[in-house]
PDB file of C-alpha atoms and ligand atoms in Angstrom:
ATOM      1  CA  MET A   1     -10.151 -14.172   0.499  1.00 96.00           C
ATOM      2  CA  ASN A   2      -8.663 -11.273  -1.442  1.00 97.00           C
ATOM      3  CA  LEU A   3      -6.135  -8.918   0.104  1.00 98.00           C
ATOM      4  CA  ALA A   4      -5.811  -5.227  -0.726  1.00 98.00           C
ATOM      5  CA  ILE A   5      -2.713  -3.620   0.754  1.00 98.00           C
ATOM      6  CA  PHE A   6      -2.126   0.113   0.551  1.00 98.00           C
ATOM      7  CA  ASP A   7       0.954   2.292   0.458  1.00 98.00           C
ATOM      8  CA  ILE A   8       0.547   5.582   2.382  1.00 98.00           C
ATOM      9  CA  ASP A   9       2.471   8.493   0.809  1.00 98.00           C
ATOM     10  CA  GLY A  10       1.033   9.446  -2.565  1.00 98.00           C
ATOM     11  CA  THR A  11      -1.557   6.692  -2.226  1.00 98.00           C
ATOM     12  CA  LEU A  12      -3.786   7.243   0.812  1.00 98.00           C
ATOM     13  CA  LEU A  13      -2.277  10.692   1.346  1.00 98.00           C
ATOM     14  CA  LYS A  14      -1.230  13.616  -0.808  1.00 98.00           C
ATOM     15  CA  SER A  15       1.972  13.989   1.166  1.00 97.00           C
ATOM     16  CA  THR A  16       4.825  13.162  -1.158  1.00 95.00           C
ATOM     17  CA  GLY A  17       6.118  16.709  -1.693  1.00 96.00           C
ATOM     18  CA  VAL A  18       6.470  17.643   1.963  1.00 97.00           C
ATOM     19  CA  ASP A  19       7.747  14.168   2.828  1.00 97.00           C
ATOM     20  CA  ASP A  20      10.509  14.231   0.199  1.00 95.00           C
ATOM     21  CA  GLN A  21      11.529  17.767   1.118  1.00 95.00           C
ATOM     22  CA  CYS A  22      11.822  17.027   4.842  1.00 97.00           C
ATOM     23  CA  LEU A  23      13.661  13.733   4.348  1.00 97.00           C
ATOM     24  CA  THR A  24      16.208  15.348   2.035  1.00 96.00           C
ATOM     25  CA  SER A  25      16.643  18.224   4.519  1.00 96.00           C
ATOM     26  CA  ALA A  26      17.251  15.721   7.314  1.00 97.00           C
ATOM     27  CA  PHE A  27      19.921  13.953   5.239  1.00 96.00           C
ATOM     28  CA  ARG A  28      21.618  17.293   4.516  1.00 95.00           C
ATOM     29  CA  LYS A  29      21.606  18.300   8.172  1.00 96.00           C
ATOM     30  CA  VAL A  30      22.609  15.029   9.790  1.00 96.00           C
ATOM     31  CA  TYR A  31      25.118  13.766   7.239  1.00 96.00           C
ATOM     32  CA  GLY A  32      26.417  17.281   6.425  1.00 94.00           C
ATOM     33  CA  LEU A  33      25.945  16.676   2.706  1.00 92.00           C
ATOM     34  CA  ASP A  34      25.343  19.116  -0.095  1.00 88.00           C
ATOM     35  CA  LEU A  35      22.865  16.886  -1.891  1.00 90.00           C
ATOM     36  CA  PRO A  36      21.552  17.542  -5.405  1.00 88.00           C
ATOM     37  CA  GLU A  37      17.849  17.152  -6.234  1.00 85.00           C
ATOM     38  CA  LEU A  38      17.138  13.492  -5.579  1.00 88.00           C
ATOM     39  CA  ASP A  39      14.894  11.253  -7.652  1.00 90.00           C
ATOM     40  CA  TRP A  40      13.995   8.313  -5.448  1.00 92.00           C
ATOM     41  CA  ALA A  41      13.365   6.193  -8.526  1.00 89.00           C
ATOM     42  CA  ASP A  42      17.163   6.132  -9.035  1.00 91.00           C
ATOM     43  CA  PHE A  43      17.718   4.409  -5.698  1.00 95.00           C
ATOM     44  CA  SER A  44      17.724   0.693  -5.033  1.00 94.00           C
ATOM     45  CA  HIS A  45      15.781   1.317  -1.807  1.00 96.00           C
ATOM     46  CA  SER A  46      12.339   2.924  -1.618  1.00 95.00           C
ATOM     47  CA  THR A  47      11.945   3.173   2.147  1.00 98.00           C
ATOM     48  CA  ASP A  48      12.980   5.786   4.708  1.00 98.00           C
ATOM     49  CA  GLN A  49      15.344   3.342   6.426  1.00 98.00           C
ATOM     50  CA  GLY A  50      16.811   2.121   3.138  1.00 98.00           C
ATOM     51  CA  LEU A  51      17.282   5.627   1.721  1.00 97.00           C
ATOM     52  CA  SER A  52      18.974   6.718   4.950  1.00 97.00           C
ATOM     53  CA  VAL A  53      21.591   4.044   4.411  1.00 98.00           C
ATOM     54  CA  GLU A  54      21.896   4.457   0.648  1.00 97.00           C
ATOM     55  CA  VAL A  55      22.268   8.260   0.645  1.00 97.00           C
ATOM     56  CA  CYS A  56      25.073   8.073   3.234  1.00 97.00           C
ATOM     57  CA  GLU A  57      26.811   5.303   1.291  1.00 97.00           C
ATOM     58  CA  ARG A  58      26.578   7.130  -2.042  1.00 96.00           C
ATOM     59  CA  TRP A  59      27.407  10.687  -0.999  1.00 95.00           C
ATOM     60  CA  ALA A  60      29.497  10.242   2.149  1.00 94.00           C
ATOM     61  CA  GLY A  61      31.161   7.022   0.956  1.00 96.00           C
ATOM     62  CA  ARG A  62      30.477   5.151   4.154  1.00 96.00           C
ATOM     63  CA  SER A  63      27.734   3.307   6.010  1.00 96.00           C
ATOM     64  CA  PRO A  64      25.825   5.377   8.555  1.00 96.00           C
ATOM     65  CA  LEU A  65      25.971   4.539  12.230  1.00 95.00           C
ATOM     66  CA  GLU A  66      22.761   3.246  13.735  1.00 94.00           C
ATOM     67  CA  ALA A  67      22.650   6.352  15.945  1.00 96.00           C
ATOM     68  CA  GLU A  68      22.908   8.591  12.868  1.00 96.00           C
ATOM     69  CA  ILE A  69      19.876   6.937  11.307  1.00 97.00           C
ATOM     70  CA  GLU A  70      17.982   7.481  14.556  1.00 97.00           C
ATOM     71  CA  THR A  71      19.015  11.151  14.395  1.00 98.00           C
ATOM     72  CA  VAL A  72      17.898  11.394  10.755  1.00 98.00           C
ATOM     73  CA  LYS A  73      14.540   9.963  11.814  1.00 98.00           C
ATOM     74  CA  ARG A  74      14.131  12.406  14.721  1.00 98.00           C
ATOM     75  CA  VAL A  75      15.196  15.455  12.689  1.00 98.00           C
ATOM     76  CA  PHE A  76      12.965  14.355   9.801  1.00 98.00           C
ATOM     77  CA  VAL A  77       9.885  13.869  11.988  1.00 98.00           C
ATOM     78  CA  ASP A  78      10.434  17.270  13.654  1.00 98.00           C
ATOM     79  CA  LEU A  79      10.794  18.987  10.259  1.00 98.00           C
ATOM     80  CA  LEU A  80       7.722  17.192   8.953  1.00 98.00           C
ATOM     81  CA  ARG A  81       5.621  18.166  11.941  1.00 98.00           C
ATOM     82  CA  ALA A  82       6.651  21.828  11.617  1.00 98.00           C
ATOM     83  CA  GLN A  83       6.108  21.936   7.853  1.00 98.00           C
ATOM     84  CA  ILE A  84       2.675  20.342   8.032  1.00 98.00           C
ATOM     85  CA  GLU A  85       1.660  22.622  10.871  1.00 98.00           C
ATOM     86  CA  ALA A  86       2.734  25.648   8.813  1.00 98.00           C
ATOM     87  CA  GLN A  87       1.204  24.346   5.556  1.00 98.00           C
ATOM     88  CA  PRO A  88      -1.540  21.790   6.328  1.00 98.00           C
ATOM     89  CA  GLU A  89      -2.553  21.709   2.658  1.00 98.00           C
ATOM     90  CA  ARG A  90       0.683  19.804   1.920  1.00 98.00           C
ATOM     91  CA  CYS A  91      -0.586  16.700   3.732  1.00 98.00           C
ATOM     92  CA  THR A  92      -4.186  15.784   3.002  1.00 98.00           C
ATOM     93  CA  SER A  93      -6.076  12.604   2.206  1.00 98.00           C
ATOM     94  CA  VAL A  94      -6.715  11.477  -1.360  1.00 98.00           C
ATOM     95  CA  PRO A  95     -10.426  12.022  -2.133  1.00 98.00           C
ATOM     96  CA  GLY A  96     -12.603   9.111  -1.048  1.00 98.00           C
ATOM     97  CA  VAL A  97     -10.071   7.454   1.261  1.00 98.00           C
ATOM     98  CA  HIS A  98     -12.233   7.442   4.393  1.00 97.00           C
ATOM     99  CA  ALA A  99     -15.329   5.938   2.764  1.00 97.00           C
ATOM    100  CA  MET A 100     -13.246   3.500   0.712  1.00 98.00           C
ATOM    101  CA  LEU A 101     -11.458   2.127   3.784  1.00 97.00           C
ATOM    102  CA  ASP A 102     -14.795   1.862   5.642  1.00 97.00           C
ATOM    103  CA  VAL A 103     -16.414  -0.084   2.801  1.00 98.00           C
ATOM    104  CA  LEU A 104     -13.439  -2.402   2.212  1.00 97.00           C
ATOM    105  CA  ARG A 105     -13.044  -3.093   5.951  1.00 95.00           C
ATOM    106  CA  ASN A 106     -16.555  -4.559   5.951  1.00 95.00           C
ATOM    107  CA  LEU A 107     -16.523  -6.605   2.759  1.00 96.00           C
ATOM    108  CA  PRO A 108     -16.616 -10.352   3.452  1.00 95.00           C
ATOM    109  CA  ASN A 109     -14.293 -11.303   0.583  1.00 96.00           C
ATOM    110  CA  TRP A 110     -11.649  -8.595   1.013  1.00 97.00           C
ATOM    111  CA  ALA A 111      -9.201  -8.043   3.850  1.00 97.00           C
ATOM    112  CA  ILE A 112      -7.136  -4.881   3.880  1.00 98.00           C
ATOM    113  CA  GLY A 113      -3.852  -3.702   5.314  1.00 98.00           C
ATOM    114  CA  VAL A 114      -1.087  -1.143   4.928  1.00 98.00           C
ATOM    115  CA  ALA A 115       2.518  -1.574   3.794  1.00 98.00           C
ATOM    116  CA  SER A 116       4.477   1.662   3.775  1.00 98.00           C
ATOM    117  CA  GLY A 117       8.011   2.720   2.975  1.00 98.00           C
ATOM    118  CA  ALA A 118       7.638   5.431   5.615  1.00 98.00           C
ATOM    119  CA  TRP A 119       8.871   5.026   9.169  1.00 98.00           C
ATOM    120  CA  ALA A 120       6.005   4.369  11.577  1.00 98.00           C
ATOM    121  CA  GLU A 121       6.798   7.610  13.454  1.00 98.00           C
ATOM    122  CA  SER A 122       6.508   9.858  10.400  1.00 98.00           C
ATOM    123  CA  ALA A 123       3.539   7.925   9.016  1.00 98.00           C
ATOM    124  CA  ALA A 124       1.687   8.603  12.278  1.00 98.00           C
ATOM    125  CA  VAL A 125       2.306  12.364  11.939  1.00 98.00           C
ATOM    126  CA  LYS A 126       1.050  12.424   8.349  1.00 98.00           C
ATOM    127  CA  LEU A 127      -1.972  10.180   8.922  1.00 98.00           C
ATOM    128  CA  ALA A 128      -3.037  12.244  11.939  1.00 98.00           C
ATOM    129  CA  ALA A 129      -2.632  15.500   9.996  1.00 98.00           C
ATOM    130  CA  ALA A 130      -4.867  14.142   7.233  1.00 98.00           C
ATOM    131  CA  SER A 131      -7.328  12.596   9.733  1.00 98.00           C
ATOM    132  CA  VAL A 132      -6.887   9.100   8.323  1.00 98.00           C
ATOM    133  CA  ALA A 133      -7.204   6.537  11.118  1.00 95.00           C
ATOM    134  CA  LEU A 134      -5.819   3.077  10.390  1.00 95.00           C
ATOM    135  CA  GLY A 135      -7.300   1.721  13.619  1.00 93.00           C
ATOM    136  CA  GLU A 136      -6.642  -1.996  13.927  1.00 92.00           C
ATOM    137  CA  LEU A 137      -5.616  -2.468  10.293  1.00 96.00           C
ATOM    138  CA  PRO A 138      -2.567  -4.712   9.921  1.00 97.00           C
ATOM    139  CA  ALA A 139       0.266  -2.369   8.972  1.00 98.00           C
ATOM    140  CA  THR A 140       4.001  -2.635   8.368  1.00 98.00           C
ATOM    141  CA  PHE A 141       6.362   0.326   8.073  1.00 98.00           C
ATOM    142  CA  SER A 142       9.970   0.927   7.078  1.00 98.00           C
ATOM    143  CA  HIS A 143      12.319  -0.764   9.535  1.00 98.00           C
ATOM    144  CA  ALA A 144      15.665  -2.481   9.894  1.00 97.00           C
ATOM    145  CA  ARG A 145      15.548  -6.261   9.935  1.00 96.00           C
ATOM    146  CA  ARG A 146      17.103  -8.170  12.793  1.00 95.00           C
ATOM    147  CA  ASP A 147      20.392  -8.398  10.868  1.00 94.00           C
ATOM    148  CA  GLY A 148      20.410  -4.587  10.483  1.00 93.00           C
ATOM    149  CA  ARG A 149      19.611  -4.520   6.773  1.00 96.00           C
ATOM    150  CA  PRO A 150      16.726  -2.208   5.801  1.00 97.00           C
ATOM    151  CA  ALA A 151      13.618  -4.238   4.968  1.00 98.00           C
ATOM    152  CA  LEU A 152      12.828  -4.154   1.257  1.00 97.00           C
ATOM    153  CA  ARG A 153       9.390  -3.006   0.147  1.00 98.00           C
ATOM    154  CA  GLU A 154       8.715  -6.591  -0.926  1.00 97.00           C
ATOM    155  CA  GLU A 155       9.423  -7.724   2.659  1.00 98.00           C
ATOM    156  CA  ILE A 156       7.222  -4.971   4.091  1.00 98.00           C
ATOM    157  CA  ILE A 157       4.329  -6.084   1.869  1.00 98.00           C
ATOM    158  CA  GLU A 158       4.949  -9.732   2.795  1.00 98.00           C
ATOM    159  CA  ALA A 159       4.921  -8.842   6.490  1.00 98.00           C
ATOM    160  CA  THR A 160       1.495  -7.245   6.092  1.00 98.00           C
ATOM    161  CA  ILE A 161       0.222 -10.296   4.185  1.00 97.00           C
ATOM    162  CA  HIS A 162       1.440 -12.389   7.116  1.00 96.00           C
ATOM    163  CA  ARG A 163      -0.225 -10.048   9.638  1.00 96.00           C
ATOM    164  CA  ILE A 164      -3.547 -10.242   7.780  1.00 96.00           C
ATOM    165  CA  ALA A 165      -3.318 -14.041   7.638  1.00 95.00           C
ATOM    166  CA  GLU A 166      -2.613 -14.204  11.387  1.00 94.00           C
ATOM    167  CA  GLY A 167      -5.261 -11.683  12.371  1.00 91.00           C
ATOM    168  CA  ARG A 168      -8.109 -12.422  10.023  1.00 88.00           C
ATOM    169  CA  LEU A 169      -7.512 -15.855   8.513  1.00 89.00           C
ATOM    170  CA  ASP A 170      -6.501 -17.876  11.585  1.00 90.00           C
ATOM    171  CA  GLY A 171      -2.997 -18.121  10.176  1.00 88.00           C
ATOM    172  CA  ASP A 172      -4.284 -19.993   7.129  1.00 90.00           C
ATOM    173  CA  ALA A 173      -2.673 -18.248   4.164  1.00 88.00           C
ATOM    174  CA  SER A 174      -3.981 -20.970   1.833  1.00 91.00           C
ATOM    175  CA  VAL A 175      -7.392 -19.244   1.678  1.00 93.00           C
ATOM    176  CA  ILE A 176      -5.784 -16.180   0.081  1.00 95.00           C
ATOM    177  CA  ARG A 177      -6.964 -16.096  -3.525  1.00 96.00           C
ATOM    178  CA  LYS A 178      -5.439 -12.831  -4.588  1.00 97.00           C
ATOM    179  CA  VAL A 179      -3.189 -10.080  -3.233  1.00 98.00           C
ATOM    180  CA  VAL A 180      -3.230  -6.558  -4.665  1.00 98.00           C
ATOM    181  CA  TYR A 181      -0.910  -3.707  -3.671  1.00 98.00           C
ATOM    182  CA  VAL A 182      -1.965  -0.124  -4.318  1.00 98.00           C
ATOM    183  CA  GLY A 183       0.884   2.359  -4.672  1.00 98.00           C
ATOM    184  CA  ASP A 184       2.051   5.484  -6.459  1.00 98.00           C
ATOM    185  CA  GLY A 185       5.738   4.813  -7.111  1.00 97.00           C
ATOM    186  CA  VAL A 186       7.672   2.936  -9.773  1.00 96.00           C
ATOM    187  CA  TRP A 187       9.202   1.035  -6.840  1.00 96.00           C
ATOM    188  CA  ASP A 188       5.700  -0.190  -5.939  1.00 97.00           C
ATOM    189  CA  ASP A 189       5.250  -1.358  -9.508  1.00 96.00           C
ATOM    190  CA  ARG A 190       8.614  -3.178  -9.351  1.00 95.00           C
ATOM    191  CA  ALA A 191       7.956  -4.733  -5.931  1.00 96.00           C
ATOM    192  CA  THR A 192       4.646  -6.215  -7.057  1.00 97.00           C
ATOM    193  CA  ARG A 193       6.262  -7.590 -10.186  1.00 96.00           C
ATOM    194  CA  ASN A 194       8.943  -9.219  -8.044  1.00 96.00           C
ATOM    195  CA  LEU A 195       6.286 -10.683  -5.738  1.00 97.00           C
ATOM    196  CA  GLY A 196       3.968 -11.700  -8.582  1.00 96.00           C
ATOM    197  CA  ILE A 197       0.993  -9.944  -6.969  1.00 98.00           C
ATOM    198  CA  GLY A 198      -1.587  -7.578  -8.428  1.00 98.00           C
ATOM    199  CA  PHE A 199      -0.788  -3.887  -8.730  1.00 98.00           C
ATOM    200  CA  VAL A 200      -3.040  -0.859  -8.877  1.00 98.00           C
ATOM    201  CA  GLY A 201      -1.268   2.426  -9.438  1.00 98.00           C
ATOM    202  CA  MET A 202      -2.560   5.534  -7.677  1.00 98.00           C
ATOM    203  CA  ARG A 203      -1.710   8.898  -9.210  1.00 98.00           C
ATOM    204  CA  HIS A 204      -3.786  11.687  -7.728  1.00 97.00           C
ATOM    205  CA  ASP A 205      -1.739  14.085  -9.882  1.00 96.00           C
ATOM    206  CA  ARG A 206      -2.617  11.997 -12.994  1.00 96.00           C
ATOM    207  CA  GLN A 207       1.080  11.706 -13.891  1.00 96.00           C
ATOM    208  CA  GLU A 208       0.958   8.026 -14.669  1.00 96.00           C
ATOM    209  CA  ASP A 209       3.449   7.631 -17.526  1.00 96.00           C
ATOM    210  CA  ARG A 210       6.231   6.218 -15.349  1.00 95.00           C
ATOM    211  CA  LEU A 211       3.916   3.657 -13.792  1.00 96.00           C
ATOM    212  CA  ARG A 212       2.611   2.629 -17.223  1.00 95.00           C
ATOM    213  CA  ALA A 213       6.199   2.340 -18.507  1.00 94.00           C
ATOM    214  CA  GLU A 214       6.952  -0.023 -15.595  1.00 92.00           C
ATOM    215  CA  GLY A 215       4.045  -2.214 -16.657  1.00 94.00           C
ATOM    216  CA  ALA A 216       1.135  -0.964 -14.539  1.00 96.00           C
ATOM    217  CA  ARG A 217      -2.166  -1.919 -16.119  1.00 95.00           C
ATOM    218  CA  GLU A 218      -4.651  -0.416 -13.654  1.00 97.00           C
ATOM    219  CA  ILE A 219      -4.386   3.165 -12.421  1.00 98.00           C
ATOM    220  CA  LEU A 220      -6.751   5.168 -10.220  1.00 98.00           C
ATOM    221  CA  HIS A 221      -6.730   8.938  -9.644  1.00 98.00           C
ATOM    222  CA  ASP A 222      -8.767   8.905  -6.422  1.00 98.00           C
ATOM    223  CA  PHE A 223     -10.950   6.579  -4.349  1.00 98.00           C
ATOM    224  CA  ALA A 224     -14.156   8.605  -4.776  1.00 98.00           C
ATOM    225  CA  ASP A 225     -16.104   5.862  -6.579  1.00 98.00           C
ATOM    226  CA  VAL A 226     -15.825   2.868  -4.257  1.00 98.00           C
ATOM    227  CA  ASN A 227     -17.433   0.458  -6.714  1.00 98.00           C
ATOM    228  CA  ARG A 228     -14.888   1.460  -9.315  1.00 98.00           C
ATOM    229  CA  VAL A 229     -12.098   0.912  -6.785  1.00 98.00           C
ATOM    230  CA  ILE A 230     -13.385  -2.589  -6.012  1.00 98.00           C
ATOM    231  CA  GLU A 231     -13.742  -3.449  -9.711  1.00 98.00           C
ATOM    232  CA  THR A 232     -10.199  -2.225 -10.298  1.00 98.00           C
ATOM    233  CA  LEU A 233      -8.876  -4.326  -7.408  1.00 98.00           C
ATOM    234  CA  GLU A 234     -10.746  -7.348  -8.812  1.00 97.00           C
ATOM    235  CA  ARG A 235      -9.137  -6.839 -12.231  1.00 97.00           C
ATOM    236  CA  ALA A 236      -5.636  -6.100 -10.941  1.00 97.00           C
ATOM    237  CA  MET A 237      -2.806  -8.256 -12.266  1.00 96.00           C
ATOM    238  CA  PRO A 238       0.944  -8.193 -11.694  1.00 95.00           C
ATOM    239  CA  PRO A 239       2.618  -5.506 -13.830  1.00 93.00           C
ATOM    240  CA  VAL A 240       3.734  -6.729 -17.229  1.00 88.00           C
ATOM    241  CA  ALA A 241       7.481  -6.616 -17.781  1.00 76.00           C
ATOM    242  CA  ALA A 242       8.496  -3.086 -18.709  1.00 62.00           C
ATOM    243  CA  SER A 243       9.988  -4.151 -22.062  1.00 50.00           C
ATOM    244  CA  THR A 244       6.819  -6.047 -23.052  1.00 50.00           C
ATOM    245  CA  TYR A 245       4.702  -3.006 -22.298  1.00 44.00           C
ATOM    246  CA  GLN A 246       6.916  -0.664 -24.296  1.00 47.00           C
ATOM    247  CA  ALA A 247       6.992  -3.030 -27.237  1.00 42.00           C
ATOM    248  CA  SER A 248       3.201  -3.238 -27.333  1.00 41.00           C
ATOM    249  CA  VAL A 249       2.461   0.486 -27.491  1.00 38.00           C
TER     250      VAL A 249
HETATM  251 MG1  LIG B   1       4.144   6.100  -1.993  1.00 88.51          MG
END
């Protein structure tokens, strides 16, 4: 069995701009910070929970209280809902997503799932706005682990692998031949390299240089041609080390 696991923002959805804007606004409001323009690639975390901790630590010089993170989440989701309602074009599906998920759901040799750095609450708002229904797909979202530490993207992907094994493979992970993660961020590239699993970059804006520089070998711009998507998933390998890639071009 092969596993294809999808990120949400920037991958299934064209939602990154509104998502980033609302999250940064929530940080400003709740933490009372005058934040500069943030480039998430500069952060060690790539999840809503992780960024909520890291931004407070870096700019306020302290760890946030659990209640503050809950407030960030609530303020963020409210902002997101209002923004998307006012400008629905800022949260739409990447072309071909619906048909692609339908086809992959029914292939005998592929099982699919979702592993997102978004909180489940905000992901639900965005997916609903773009009319993308995950249904019963195994999915893991940004969360705090039992010890309070934000789950890393690697752990979120692993949790979805585990969910797929439990739900579809009778708990027998040994039948998994290949795992591929599809994502749009350099952090997705890095997470798959750390996990040693296949990576397919998704850049609906065609700005793929950063993914290539991090070692991505396969990049899609949409899901419109399902056969091409499947061929790309079949070919997907772990990213090459960034230095190796740069040396070879
Ligand atoms: Mg993303």
